[in-house]
Each structure stands twice: as C-alpha cells, then as structure tokens.
XYZ file of C-alpha atoms in Angstrom:
680
model
C 34.379 -25.385 -5.648
C 36.474 -23.742 -8.381
C 39.049 -21.240 -7.090
C 41.197 -18.766 -9.024
C 44.920 -19.397 -8.779
C 47.102 -17.011 -6.800
C 49.065 -15.960 -9.889
C 45.843 -14.860 -11.647
C 44.669 -13.057 -8.551
C 47.977 -11.169 -8.288
C 47.863 -10.381 -12.008
C 44.317 -9.003 -11.747
C 45.219 -6.984 -8.637
C 48.286 -5.410 -10.282
C 46.307 -4.610 -13.422
C 43.505 -2.960 -11.433
C 45.947 -0.935 -9.324
C 47.835 0.240 -12.401
C 45.029 0.746 -14.932
C 42.272 2.187 -12.757
C 44.061 5.480 -11.956
C 45.133 5.773 -15.632
C 41.567 5.240 -16.864
C 40.119 7.696 -14.342
C 42.776 10.270 -15.276
C 42.010 9.801 -18.971
C 38.252 10.204 -18.443
C 38.713 13.302 -16.294
C 41.175 14.771 -18.812
C 38.788 14.062 -21.693
C 35.840 15.695 -19.899
C 37.888 18.717 -18.852
C 39.301 19.144 -22.347
C 35.866 18.757 -23.947
C 34.340 21.350 -21.616
C 37.242 23.770 -22.136
C 37.250 23.392 -25.906
C 33.454 23.585 -26.067
C 33.555 26.893 -24.186
C 36.384 28.239 -26.365
C 34.742 27.120 -29.613
C 31.422 28.434 -28.345
C 32.939 31.874 -27.757
C 34.537 31.798 -31.203
C 31.248 30.686 -32.786
C 29.427 33.492 -30.964
C 31.894 36.027 -32.399
C 31.328 34.672 -35.901
C 27.522 34.739 -35.576
C 27.645 38.291 -34.202
C 29.844 39.398 -37.130
C 27.572 37.661 -39.640
C 24.481 39.140 -38.014
C 25.980 42.621 -38.072
C 26.713 42.445 -41.810
C 23.307 40.981 -42.633
C 21.579 43.642 -40.531
C 23.587 46.262 -42.420
C 22.378 44.856 -45.762
C 18.771 44.710 -44.451
C 18.990 48.353 -43.403
C 20.392 49.359 -46.800
C 17.699 47.430 -48.673
C 14.940 48.926 -46.485
C 16.291 52.410 -47.237
C 16.358 51.627 -50.980
C 12.749 50.424 -50.843
C 11.660 53.596 -49.103
C 13.484 55.724 -51.746
C 11.801 53.808 -54.563
C 8.387 54.283 -52.968
C 9.043 58.055 -52.845
C 9.942 58.364 -56.543
C 7.519 60.709 -58.339
C 7.345 58.641 -61.533
C 6.476 55.522 -59.589
C 3.827 57.404 -57.595
C 2.359 58.776 -60.797
C 2.262 55.343 -62.407
C 0.571 53.813 -59.374
C -2.070 56.517 -59.054
C -2.850 57.137 -62.780
C -1.894 54.019 -64.657
C -5.485 53.493 -65.733
C -5.914 57.081 -66.960
C -2.525 57.646 -68.583
C -2.239 57.570 -72.328
C 0.094 55.179 -74.032
C 2.669 57.899 -74.700
C 2.497 59.040 -71.083
C 2.929 55.473 -69.846
C 5.964 55.041 -72.089
C 7.471 58.261 -70.791
C 6.833 57.366 -67.171
C 8.174 53.851 -67.732
C 11.375 55.218 -69.257
C 11.864 57.515 -66.285
C 11.401 54.582 -63.902
C 13.807 52.421 -65.946
C 16.478 55.103 -65.832
C 15.947 55.611 -62.076
C 16.078 51.869 -61.408
C 19.259 51.322 -63.472
C 21.017 54.151 -61.684
C 19.868 52.730 -58.381
C 21.031 49.142 -58.945
C 24.400 50.306 -60.229
C 24.979 51.962 -56.850
C 23.254 49.273 -54.735
C 23.810 45.682 -55.885
C 21.389 44.230 -53.258
C 18.340 44.622 -55.585
C 17.795 42.252 -58.536
C 14.392 43.283 -59.878
C 11.461 45.649 -59.319
C 7.776 44.737 -59.713
C 4.759 46.994 -59.218
C 1.497 45.139 -58.567
C -1.765 47.074 -58.790
C -5.213 45.520 -58.583
C -3.683 42.041 -58.921
C -1.924 43.029 -62.164
C 1.742 43.791 -62.862
C 1.921 47.359 -64.187
C 5.707 47.566 -64.178
C 8.555 45.058 -64.094
C 12.321 45.509 -64.514
C 15.436 43.404 -63.938
C 18.875 44.645 -62.900
C 21.491 44.495 -65.684
C 23.773 42.781 -63.198
C 21.292 39.835 -62.908
C 20.255 39.290 -66.528
C 19.718 35.573 -65.850
C 16.719 36.352 -63.652
C 13.414 35.499 -65.387
C 11.127 38.471 -64.651
C 8.199 37.008 -66.588
C 7.986 33.954 -64.320
C 8.070 36.227 -61.283
C 5.305 38.391 -62.746
C 3.160 35.342 -63.451
C 3.478 34.124 -59.860
C 2.790 37.582 -58.361
C -0.468 37.741 -60.401
C -1.504 34.197 -59.483
C -4.286 33.161 -57.125
C -1.740 31.391 -54.922
C 0.111 34.624 -54.185
C -3.087 36.655 -53.930
C -4.353 34.447 -51.080
C -0.963 33.901 -49.434
C 0.115 35.080 -45.996
C 2.393 37.634 -47.661
C -0.503 39.734 -48.954
C -2.208 39.403 -45.569
C 0.951 40.668 -43.855
C 1.003 43.680 -46.225
C -2.600 44.500 -45.335
C -2.011 44.201 -41.594
C 1.223 46.225 -41.629
C 0.147 49.748 -40.590
C 3.580 51.218 -39.754
C 4.670 51.457 -43.464
C 7.709 49.218 -42.873
C 9.008 46.845 -45.523
C 8.036 43.187 -45.340
C 10.683 40.546 -46.039
C 9.443 37.215 -47.369
C 10.572 34.226 -49.400
C 8.973 32.389 -52.313
C 9.644 28.670 -52.709
C 7.922 28.340 -56.081
C 10.508 26.759 -58.426
C 9.987 29.356 -61.205
C 10.175 32.391 -58.919
C 12.210 31.069 -56.035
C 14.068 33.688 -54.001
C 14.063 36.385 -51.320
C 11.776 39.394 -51.711
C 10.928 42.615 -49.946
C 7.613 44.372 -50.356
C 5.803 47.529 -49.399
C 2.178 48.540 -49.708
C 2.194 51.743 -51.842
C -1.586 52.353 -51.835
C -4.819 50.521 -51.142
C -4.483 48.199 -54.140
C -0.843 48.659 -55.137
C 2.311 46.945 -53.888
C 6.042 47.491 -54.561
C 7.865 44.144 -54.666
C 11.628 43.822 -55.110
C 13.676 40.644 -55.431
C 16.859 40.620 -53.358
C 20.215 39.584 -54.831
C 21.293 36.505 -52.732
C 24.935 36.553 -53.924
C 26.006 38.962 -51.204
C 24.505 36.753 -48.497
C 25.976 33.584 -49.999
C 29.411 35.234 -49.961
C 28.960 36.112 -46.293
C 27.761 32.601 -45.442
C 30.576 30.895 -47.356
C 33.125 33.143 -45.642
C 31.642 32.107 -42.277
C 31.514 28.345 -43.002
C 34.859 26.787 -42.060
C 33.922 23.108 -42.337
C 31.650 20.936 -44.437
C 30.077 19.588 -41.231
C 29.133 23.112 -40.123
C 25.696 24.423 -41.209
C 24.944 28.139 -41.634
C 21.203 28.804 -41.918
C 18.988 31.891 -42.273
C 15.393 31.117 -41.264
C 12.369 33.322 -41.951
C 9.304 33.865 -39.768
C 7.654 30.686 -41.099
C 10.717 28.599 -40.040
C 11.708 28.119 -43.692
C 15.432 28.039 -44.558
C 15.864 30.879 -47.088
C 19.698 30.915 -47.204
C 22.323 28.301 -46.366
C 25.791 27.116 -47.312
C 24.127 23.776 -48.131
C 22.117 24.236 -51.341
C 19.906 21.220 -50.674
C 18.601 22.777 -47.441
C 17.371 26.048 -49.023
C 13.572 26.523 -48.901
C 13.100 23.427 -46.698
C 11.389 23.733 -43.334
C 13.760 23.931 -40.388
C 11.434 21.885 -38.129
C 10.694 19.077 -40.607
C 13.663 17.044 -39.388
C 11.734 16.578 -36.106
C 14.825 17.013 -33.943
C 13.719 17.925 -30.356
C 16.393 20.583 -29.815
C 15.076 22.616 -32.786
C 11.747 23.203 -31.077
C 13.586 24.350 -27.957
C 15.917 26.538 -30.060
C 12.986 28.321 -31.734
C 11.391 29.011 -28.326
C 14.587 30.297 -26.708
C 15.741 32.377 -29.687
C 12.536 34.407 -29.513
C 13.631 35.813 -26.133
C 17.289 36.721 -26.876
C 19.014 38.570 -29.713
C 22.065 36.324 -29.769
C 23.349 33.322 -27.831
C 25.349 30.076 -28.092
C 24.290 26.748 -26.536
C 24.854 23.037 -26.877
C 21.827 21.005 -28.028
C 21.980 17.234 -28.541
C 25.814 17.191 -28.888
C 25.678 20.123 -31.318
C 27.105 23.591 -30.783
C 24.385 26.033 -31.925
C 24.783 29.834 -32.208
C 21.852 32.026 -33.266
C 21.245 35.710 -34.031
C 17.871 37.469 -34.479
C 18.080 40.060 -37.291
C 16.147 43.312 -37.693
C 13.561 41.733 -39.986
C 12.840 38.983 -37.381
C 14.754 36.367 -39.337
C 17.031 34.019 -37.377
C 20.622 33.305 -38.374
C 21.861 29.913 -37.070
C 25.281 28.256 -37.103
C 25.192 24.617 -35.982
C 28.097 22.185 -35.845
C 28.546 18.723 -34.262
C 30.905 18.690 -31.299
C 32.809 15.728 -32.712
C 33.560 17.659 -35.901
C 34.827 20.728 -34.024
C 36.989 18.563 -31.766
C 38.306 16.177 -34.417
C 41.917 17.208 -33.755
C 41.412 16.662 -30.057
C 40.007 13.207 -30.698
C 43.038 12.369 -32.844
C 45.283 13.373 -29.942
C 43.101 11.335 -27.627
C 43.536 8.316 -29.946
C 47.318 8.677 -29.725
C 47.019 8.854 -25.945
C 44.901 5.707 -26.011
C 47.577 3.873 -28.027
C 50.181 4.942 -25.449
C 47.920 3.712 -22.625
C 47.416 0.349 -24.354
C 51.201 0.018 -24.765
C 51.650 0.794 -21.077
C 48.979 -1.772 -20.242
C 50.863 -4.409 -22.236
C 54.112 -3.585 -20.402
C 52.260 -3.645 -17.075
C 50.804 -7.070 -17.908
C 54.294 -8.420 -18.695
C 55.668 -6.965 -15.447
C 52.686 -8.335 -13.513
C 53.234 -11.811 -14.973
C 56.928 -11.693 -14.052
C 56.365 -10.581 -10.449
C 53.403 -12.918 -9.923
C 55.476 -15.896 -11.111
C 58.313 -14.841 -8.826
C 55.927 -14.676 -5.843
C 53.818 -17.728 -6.691
C 56.575 -20.227 -7.662
C 57.842 -20.886 -4.074
C 54.302 -21.169 -2.793
C 53.358 -23.567 -5.592
C 56.352 -25.862 -4.895
C 55.573 -25.805 -1.196
C 51.983 -26.846 -2.021
C 53.385 -29.810 -3.978
C 55.492 -30.852 -0.955
C 52.354 -30.567 1.225
C 50.659 -32.972 -1.170
C 53.593 -35.378 -0.689
C 53.112 -35.192 3.083
C 49.406 -35.918 2.551
C 50.395 -39.089 0.665
C 52.710 -40.158 3.573
C 56.113 -39.206 2.224
C 58.076 -37.386 4.943
C 61.548 -37.892 3.447
C 61.507 -34.557 1.620
C 63.459 -32.381 4.027
C 66.552 -31.998 1.807
C 64.436 -31.356 -1.314
C 62.579 -28.539 0.453
C 65.841 -26.918 1.471
C 67.330 -27.071 -2.043
C 64.400 -26.747 -4.496
C 62.383 -23.838 -3.067
C 63.910 -20.502 -4.178
C 64.045 -17.915 -1.396
C 63.739 -14.439 -2.936
C 62.576 -12.415 0.046
C 62.317 -12.487 3.817
C 58.681 -13.674 3.869
C 59.432 -16.737 1.692
C 62.455 -17.495 3.922
C 60.195 -17.469 7.007
C 57.656 -19.669 5.231
C 60.269 -22.277 4.191
C 61.859 -22.305 7.652
C 58.451 -22.818 9.297
C 57.636 -25.629 6.844
C 60.936 -27.433 7.623
C 60.341 -27.094 11.374
C 56.809 -28.463 10.940
C 58.165 -31.442 9.008
C 60.729 -32.259 11.740
C 58.090 -31.919 14.471
C 55.740 -34.225 12.539
C 58.437 -36.952 12.382
C 58.987 -36.763 16.149
C 55.226 -36.765 16.775
C 54.719 -39.965 14.774
C 57.529 -41.753 16.703
C 55.991 -40.755 20.045
C 52.549 -41.815 18.845
C 53.859 -45.271 18.003
C 55.186 -45.771 21.547
C 51.956 -44.487 23.150
C 49.882 -46.735 20.894
C 51.606 -49.868 22.184
C 50.909 -48.912 25.837
C 47.271 -48.030 25.063
C 46.776 -51.309 23.238
C 47.900 -53.353 26.291
C 45.657 -51.357 28.671
C 42.735 -51.736 26.283
C 42.923 -55.512 26.367
C 42.957 -55.504 30.214
C 40.014 -53.113 30.271
C 37.992 -55.398 27.959
C 38.475 -58.340 30.364
C 37.381 -56.326 33.419
C 34.324 -54.901 31.615
C 33.250 -58.415 30.524
C 33.372 -59.774 34.125
C 31.541 -56.727 35.468
C 28.833 -57.130 32.833
C 28.204 -60.774 33.781
C 27.914 -59.947 37.529
C 25.592 -57.040 36.890
C 23.352 -59.234 34.722
C 22.938 -61.837 37.531
C 22.159 -59.119 40.134
C 19.654 -57.555 37.783
C 17.713 -60.851 37.309
C 17.534 -61.514 41.120
C 16.329 -57.989 41.885
C 13.822 -58.228 39.064
C 12.133 -61.277 40.654
C 11.993 -59.529 44.087
C 10.551 -56.446 42.476
C 7.843 -58.433 40.686
C 6.673 -60.071 43.974
C 6.614 -56.769 45.807
C 4.736 -55.106 42.956
C 2.138 -57.934 43.001
C 1.639 -57.472 46.764
C 1.288 -53.711 46.304
C -1.313 -54.308 43.607
C -3.447 -56.458 45.963
C -3.143 -53.852 48.710
C -4.181 -51.165 46.266
C -7.235 -53.280 45.309
C -8.190 -53.541 49.026
C -7.738 -49.795 49.415
C -9.928 -49.217 46.385
C -12.678 -51.460 47.806
C -12.581 -49.719 51.194
C -12.591 -46.350 49.445
C -15.644 -47.398 47.459
C -17.348 -48.584 50.686
C -16.468 -45.288 52.379
C -17.784 -43.386 49.394
C -21.038 -45.383 49.482
C -21.430 -44.761 53.256
C -20.821 -41.081 52.691
C -23.422 -41.016 49.940
C -25.966 -42.823 52.199
C -25.166 -40.448 55.058
C -25.551 -37.472 52.759
C -28.843 -38.865 51.467
C -30.105 -39.429 55.033
C -29.094 -35.885 55.952
C -31.030 -34.571 52.974
C -33.969 -36.826 53.874
C -33.855 -35.635 57.483
C -33.825 -31.994 56.408
C -36.697 -32.746 53.996
C -38.711 -34.412 56.792
C -38.030 -31.502 59.130
C -39.086 -29.098 56.383
C -42.247 -31.181 55.826
C -43.033 -31.097 59.581
C -42.516 -27.328 59.688
C -44.604 -26.914 56.557
C -47.388 -29.103 58.051
C -47.408 -26.967 61.197
C -47.641 -23.778 59.169
C -50.298 -25.290 56.887
C -52.329 -26.373 59.935
C -52.199 -22.844 61.325
C -53.158 -21.422 57.910
C -56.034 -23.909 57.562
C -57.358 -22.956 61.008
C -57.179 -19.280 60.074
C -58.861 -20.103 56.747
C -61.670 -21.923 58.602
C -62.158 -18.952 60.901
C -62.150 -16.568 57.928
C -64.693 -18.788 56.111
C -67.070 -18.627 59.077
C -66.655 -14.851 59.245
C -67.240 -14.564 55.479
C -70.372 -16.694 55.882
C -71.721 -14.388 58.588
C -70.841 -11.291 56.560
C -72.492 -12.754 53.450
C -75.713 -13.450 55.377
C -75.676 -9.923 56.737
C -75.113 -8.476 53.225
C -77.932 -10.638 51.914
C -80.352 -9.186 54.522
C -79.151 -5.627 53.698
C -79.622 -6.175 49.975
C -83.176 -7.475 50.585
C -83.868 -4.400 52.756
C -82.464 -2.215 49.944
C -84.923 -3.856 47.541
C -87.784 -3.050 49.901
C -86.642 0.604 50.028
C -86.504 0.730 46.253
C -90.073 -0.556 46.106
C -91.130 2.251 48.446
C -89.373 4.811 46.255
C -91.217 3.389 43.223
C -94.572 3.860 44.969
C -93.654 7.475 45.847
C -92.594 8.128 42.250
C -95.911 6.728 41.037
C -97.734 9.240 43.267
C -95.527 12.103 41.999
C -96.092 11.038 38.423
C -99.892 11.049 38.944
C -99.646 14.536 40.492
C -97.595 15.741 37.522
C -100.160 14.383 35.081
C -102.959 16.108 36.965
C -100.906 19.329 37.058
C -100.435 19.049 33.303
C -104.235 18.683 32.876
C -104.837 21.697 35.137
C -102.296 23.744 33.131
C -104.103 22.727 29.935
C -107.476 23.773 31.390
C -105.934 27.076 32.583
C -104.628 27.724 29.091
C -108.050 27.082 27.614
C -109.714 29.412 30.113
C -107.091 32.106 29.554
C -107.649 31.899 25.845
C -111.336 32.426 26.399
C -110.582 35.468 28.583
C -108.733 37.086 25.727
C -106.274 39.867 26.461
C -106.984 39.719 30.166
C -105.936 36.059 30.273
C -102.532 36.426 28.570
C -100.705 36.407 31.899
C -102.462 33.209 32.903
C -101.473 31.633 29.614
C -97.765 32.274 30.364
C -98.152 30.851 33.899
C -100.093 27.854 32.576
C -97.344 27.157 29.987
C -94.640 27.334 32.677
C -96.645 24.974 34.881
C -97.108 22.648 31.939
C -93.354 22.777 31.222
C -92.542 21.973 34.873
C -95.008 19.106 34.827
C -93.373 17.667 31.707
C -89.873 18.036 33.246
C -91.109 16.312 36.401
C -92.502 13.419 34.363
C -89.188 13.097 32.498
C -87.221 13.100 35.766
C -89.568 10.484 37.209
C -89.115 8.290 34.127
C -85.331 8.609 34.446
C -85.425 7.760 38.154
C -87.698 4.798 37.399
C -85.148 3.442 34.888
C -82.365 3.858 37.466
C -84.424 2.027 40.095
C -85.044 -0.800 37.622
C -81.258 -1.093 37.109
C -80.769 -1.117 40.880
C -83.392 -3.887 41.145
C -81.572 -5.954 38.543
C -78.203 -5.443 40.281
C -79.855 -6.377 43.599
C -81.149 -9.651 42.107
C -77.653 -10.415 40.690
C -76.025 -9.589 44.031
C -78.451 -11.849 45.888
C -77.714 -14.674 43.459
C -73.925 -14.312 43.938
C -74.288 -14.072 47.720
C -76.349 -17.245 47.820
C -73.674 -19.025 45.786
C -70.915 -17.740 48.097
C -72.854 -18.881 51.167
C -73.239 -22.351 49.679
C -69.487 -22.481 48.835
C -68.538 -21.388 52.401
C -70.926 -24.002 53.830
C -69.308 -26.720 51.613
C -65.684 -25.599 52.465
C -66.130 -25.864 56.233
C -66.088 -29.732 56.433
C -63.193 -29.865 53.864
C -61.106 -27.520 55.995
C -61.737 -29.653 59.060
C -60.762 -32.808 57.185
C -57.544 -31.182 55.878
C -56.639 -30.131 59.428
C -57.012 -33.743 60.642
C -54.824 -35.059 57.748
C -52.054 -32.546 58.487
C -52.005 -33.663 62.125
C -51.559 -37.316 61.020
C -48.738 -36.285 58.579
C -46.983 -34.389 61.373
C -47.040 -37.486 63.616
C -45.716 -39.830 60.876
C -42.916 -37.434 59.812
C -41.832 -37.068 63.426
C -41.472 -40.882 63.740
C -39.507 -41.025 60.399
C -37.154 -38.356 61.671
C -36.438 -40.429 64.790
C -35.603 -43.506 62.638
C -33.244 -41.393 60.459
C -31.354 -40.200 63.561
C -30.821 -43.818 64.649
C -29.547 -44.882 61.166
C -27.238 -41.858 61.008
C -25.579 -42.793 64.319
C -25.029 -46.385 63.053
C -23.384 -45.045 59.852
C -21.077 -42.793 61.921
C -19.813 -45.868 63.784
C -19.193 -47.645 60.441
C -17.203 -44.653 59.150
C -15.013 -44.634 62.288
C -14.207 -48.338 61.896
C -13.617 -47.966 58.158
C -11.171 -45.061 58.798
C -9.215 -47.251 61.225
C -9.063 -49.988 58.569
C -7.883 -47.521 55.946
C -5.134 -46.252 58.255
C -3.819 -49.801 58.713
C -4.011 -50.473 54.968
C -2.092 -47.231 54.266
C 0.670 -48.293 56.626
C 0.973 -51.658 54.878
C 0.852 -49.969 51.454
C 3.536 -47.447 52.488
C 5.829 -50.254 53.621
C 5.225 -52.182 50.376
C 5.850 -49.089 48.282
C 9.092 -48.451 50.123
C 10.105 -52.033 49.427
C 9.252 -51.632 45.735
C 11.094 -48.314 45.606
C 14.215 -49.806 47.209
C 14.043 -52.808 44.878
C 13.612 -50.500 41.875
C 16.546 -48.358 42.978
C 18.711 -51.431 43.377
C 17.471 -52.703 40.021
C 18.161 -49.277 38.459
C 21.676 -49.262 39.841
C 22.185 -52.802 38.559
C 20.905 -51.748 35.132
C 23.096 -48.654 35.260
C 26.053 -50.801 36.209
C 25.267 -53.083 33.284
C 25.040 -50.035 31.005
C 28.357 -48.735 32.258
C 29.871 -52.123 31.736
C 28.532 -52.194 28.177
C 29.798 -48.670 27.584
C 33.208 -49.570 28.963
C 33.219 -52.578 26.672
C 32.188 -50.438 23.689
C 34.745 -47.768 24.552
C 37.462 -50.395 24.885
C 36.428 -51.829 21.496
C 36.439 -48.349 19.971
C 39.775 -47.605 21.595
C 41.139 -50.847 20.188
C 39.896 -49.877 16.712
C 41.333 -46.368 17.126
C 44.694 -47.834 18.100
C 44.538 -50.077 15.032
C 43.647 -47.073 12.806
C 46.398 -45.016 14.400
C 48.939 -47.747 13.700
C 47.706 -47.905 10.103
C 47.938 -44.103 9.813
C 51.529 -43.655 10.913
C 52.566 -46.790 9.056
C 51.712 -44.843 5.851
C 54.502 -42.350 6.538
C 58.019 -43.022 5.425
C 60.360 -41.553 8.053
C-alpha cells in the first residue's frame, strides 16, 4: 500500500492552514467589494438615467407643444380644409404664409426638421428646416404616400387616438429613416413632422462614459430608435433573444424608473412621456475593471506569499522529518540484526526540540533493553532445550505403554460386545414371542366379544322372529276378516244398485206422466197453463233424478272395481302370510342352534385365553432374567469402553506431548537462529 511521506504531509498541512484563510478572505473581500461597487454604480447609473429622462421628457413636451401650435395655425387649417377648392394663386399665397411661419418656428425651436401635410393619401405641403438642408423631403413624401405607410400601424394609431394627442413613431425605411411625430388634423388629413435627432444624440453621447456601455431609446414596438451605437439604431431590441430583455420589458411597464442587475449586466431604465423606454446597460466587468486590476495585484501578492510559505514549509518539514527519517533507518538496521548502532544514534540524530530528545532517548533505552533480552533468551533456550529432550523420552515410553493397554482392552471389549449382541438377539426373539402372544390374546378377546355379540344378537333375533310370527298370524286373521267385510260391502253395493234401478224406473215413469200432463194442459188451453208449469217442473225433477242416479251408478261401479282389486290384494297377502309361517318357524330353530354353538365356542376361547395368560407370565419372568444379564453385560462393555477411552486419551496425550516437545525443540532451534542474527 502506497503511503505519503511525512514531509509531504506536513507540507500539505502547512499550505492548507496558511492558504485556506487567505483564499476565503479574498473571496469574501471580492464579493463584498462587488456588491458595494454594484450598489454605488447602480445609484450613479440611476442618477444618469433620471437626468437623461428628464431632458428627453422636456424635449418631448416642447415638441408636442410645437405640434399643437402648428395644428392651430390659420393658414394650415385653411390649406387642409380648402386645398381642393383653392385657386393656384390662393394656394401659393397660403403656402408662402406657411413657409414663413415654419421658418420662424424652426429658428426658435431646433427640434423640428421638416413638416409634411398629408390629405387623402397625398402630400399637399412639405417643407424642410434650413438648419437641416441635407434632409431629403422628396423621399419622405414618397414614403408617406406609399401603400406601406397607408396600411401601417402608424395610421391605425392616428385613427384610434381620440384624445387629440401627438403620436410619436419611427420609420426604418432607408430613404426616410428617422423619428417622427404626427397628429390627425381632420378626417382625412394628417400633420407629420420629422424630429431633429442631433439633440438626442448629444444627450446620449454626454451620458455614455464607456464604449462598453449602451444607451438605448426604444419605441412602443421594441425598436431601437436612438443609441450611442449607430449599428443598433432601428434594430429590434428583442431580436438578440437574451432572456433578461423579456423580463426587462415586462418589469419596465410597471415602474417609471429603476436599476437592476440582469445576467451580469447593470441595467437602468426610464419610461418617458410618450411611452418610449430609455435604457442604459453596461457589463459589470466593464464597470469594475479598475477593481479587477487591483484584485489582480492582490492575487500576485497572494501568489508571492504562497511561494514564501511553501519555502518555509519545506524548511520546517525537513527540520522535523530528518531525525525521524534517520531513526527509521536505524530501525531498519535493527530489523537486519545489527544492534551495534548505539553510538551512531547518539551522534548522528540531530536533537532540535524536546520531543525529538524524548524520542531518541526512548530509542536508545529500547536498544539497550533489546541487547539484555537477547542474552537472557540465550540462557533460557539452553535450559529449555535440555528439558525438551527429557520430555521427549518420557512421552515415547508413555505412548508405548498406552498402546499395549489399548490393544488388551480392545480384545476384552470385542468379546463383551459379542456377548451383548447374542443377549440382545435373545431379547428380540422373546419380545417377538411376547408380541405374537399379545396379538393372539387380543384376537381371542375380539373373537370372544364377537361371539358374545353374536349370541346376544341371536337372542334378540329369536325374540323378534317370535314377535314377527305372532304378528303374521294376527295379520292373517285381520286379512280374512277384511276379506269377509269387503265381500259384504259388495253385497250392499248390489242392493243399492237394485234400489237405484227402481228409482230410475220411477223417474222415467214420472217423466212420461209429466209429458202426458203437458199434452193435456196444452189441450185445455188457457186453463191448463198452470198445469204446464207444474208438468215442466216435474219433468225437470225427473231428469235431475235420472242424472243423479247415473252418477251414483258410475260411483258404485268404481266401488265394485276397487272391491275386486282389494279382494285380489287380500288374497295375495293371505297366501304370503301362510307361506311365511313355516319360514319363521324354521328361522327360529336355526337361531337356537347358532346360540348353542356360539356358547360352546365362547367356552373354548376362555380356556385358550387362560393358557395364554400363563405363557405371558412365564415369558415376563424370562425377560426379567435376560434384562439382568444384559444389564451386567452392558456395564461390562461400558467399563471396558471407558478404560479403552482413557487408554486412547492417554495415547493422545502422549502423542500431543511428543508433538509439543518436537515443536518446542523446533522453536528453541528457531530462537537460537533468531538471536544468532543479531550482532551484540
């Protein structure tokens, strides 16, 4: 396993203890300075943006007032209202008046560069300030009359502006690029003025103190209309796709002015009266360049201190490690067997402090003690060697004796074990015989209980058969009696049939009499109507009687059929009872014979059971004697085994003593070889 040397460890420790506080202090100082300077620069930047915003708002207010004054001029109003109806001379006169008014105006107010009046998508008047003769009015007029401008958001903003305020806008077209302000003069007429950007550029350049600092004026469409960087003008502020710009636009809509840090940039913004946003943005590193230069100097000083600390660490680590390293070399000499180094240790190890002095003194004492220890070990080794040889002789004699005793006991043990095995075989045979006798006895007991149960069952069956015979005779008598009653019932039914025949004949005669009465009543005419009714009733009763007789006759026929069936079944039952009587008598005789035979079998079983009990008693006595013999044999085997075990144990101890003496002899030899390595 690779280990770092003590000198390197001390060097690393000293470096960490010295550099870590310095590094932490530097980091904390840097952060505190950055925060302090960021706050101070932020306050200064906020002052600048407020000053710039105030001046720009002042110019916006002045320009708005100028626009309102121009819109109130009578000549301009006249031109807007009547430009289609004015004669050429009148137009020239009005135009001259407007030119004179505009020149006087721009001489007093240098914010305006040109004036354009747009009516019904046509320029009806255009003039440029003498102070801005380089401005191309024709190109501006062409753009203001173009379809692009006509359908732009600027015209839409004019139409939706109902409070008669001026609208500020920018045009990025290369030929008419610039800042403009417009006002809707009538339904189809617009006053449009171009704004002189020189004043704003002067303000922006006065505000910009560094090339890394950006001053921007952004319109409502997030277009950069003014900046100290010419290449940024009329580009979109959000096209750079920097996340903080989105956040800046959202936050600046809620506050008039503020300063914040976005993405390591200090950003100050101001919302002007015309809803344009003035922004000053500068990287933190650019604003704090002087601080970073000072920080670089501090870093050089720290590196120099680190170098000095490393040199000091190396010096002190060498001073601490050198005595320990030399002492390690002397320890290696001791490991190789050289103990004659006492004087070298005292002279060659430099003692620079109290701890090293204690270490050297302890090492010298250890070396002296080790010399004495080796001398004593040599004397003890000689004594141990002599005793070891004597111990080997004794262990050898003991081992031989134990081996002879072990063989004699082994032969005794084998004989005793053989005798025990034969006794165990006899015990097993007697146990099997006892088990067989027990099984036979158990079987006889079951057989005896079965015979007794059979006897009891035969007695009960005999009683049941006798009762069955008596019941059969009774059933036979009852069946004969029922047979006579059924025959008598048939005779009574025959009598009822004869009576019904008589009633039926009477009913038929009554029906004939009723028919004759009806005929006679019909002959009697009106006087016989009452008889007709009575005759009909009698006829009806006669018919009902005949129907009832027919119904009763059918019932009697059914009764006759059931009587015949009952007689048939009774005759069969009587025959069955007559046939069962001799069978019952025969069964009763058989049960009596079974009862006698089972009783004799039961007596035989009792005799056999008593003989088996005598055998069990004798077998138990035999088993008791066998157990005594077996117990004595087992005790003999156990004693022989114990003696054999002790003999084996004695042999083992003798072997162990012999092995230990051999090992001790080897150890003594190794010990002699070990201290013979040392030079003392």
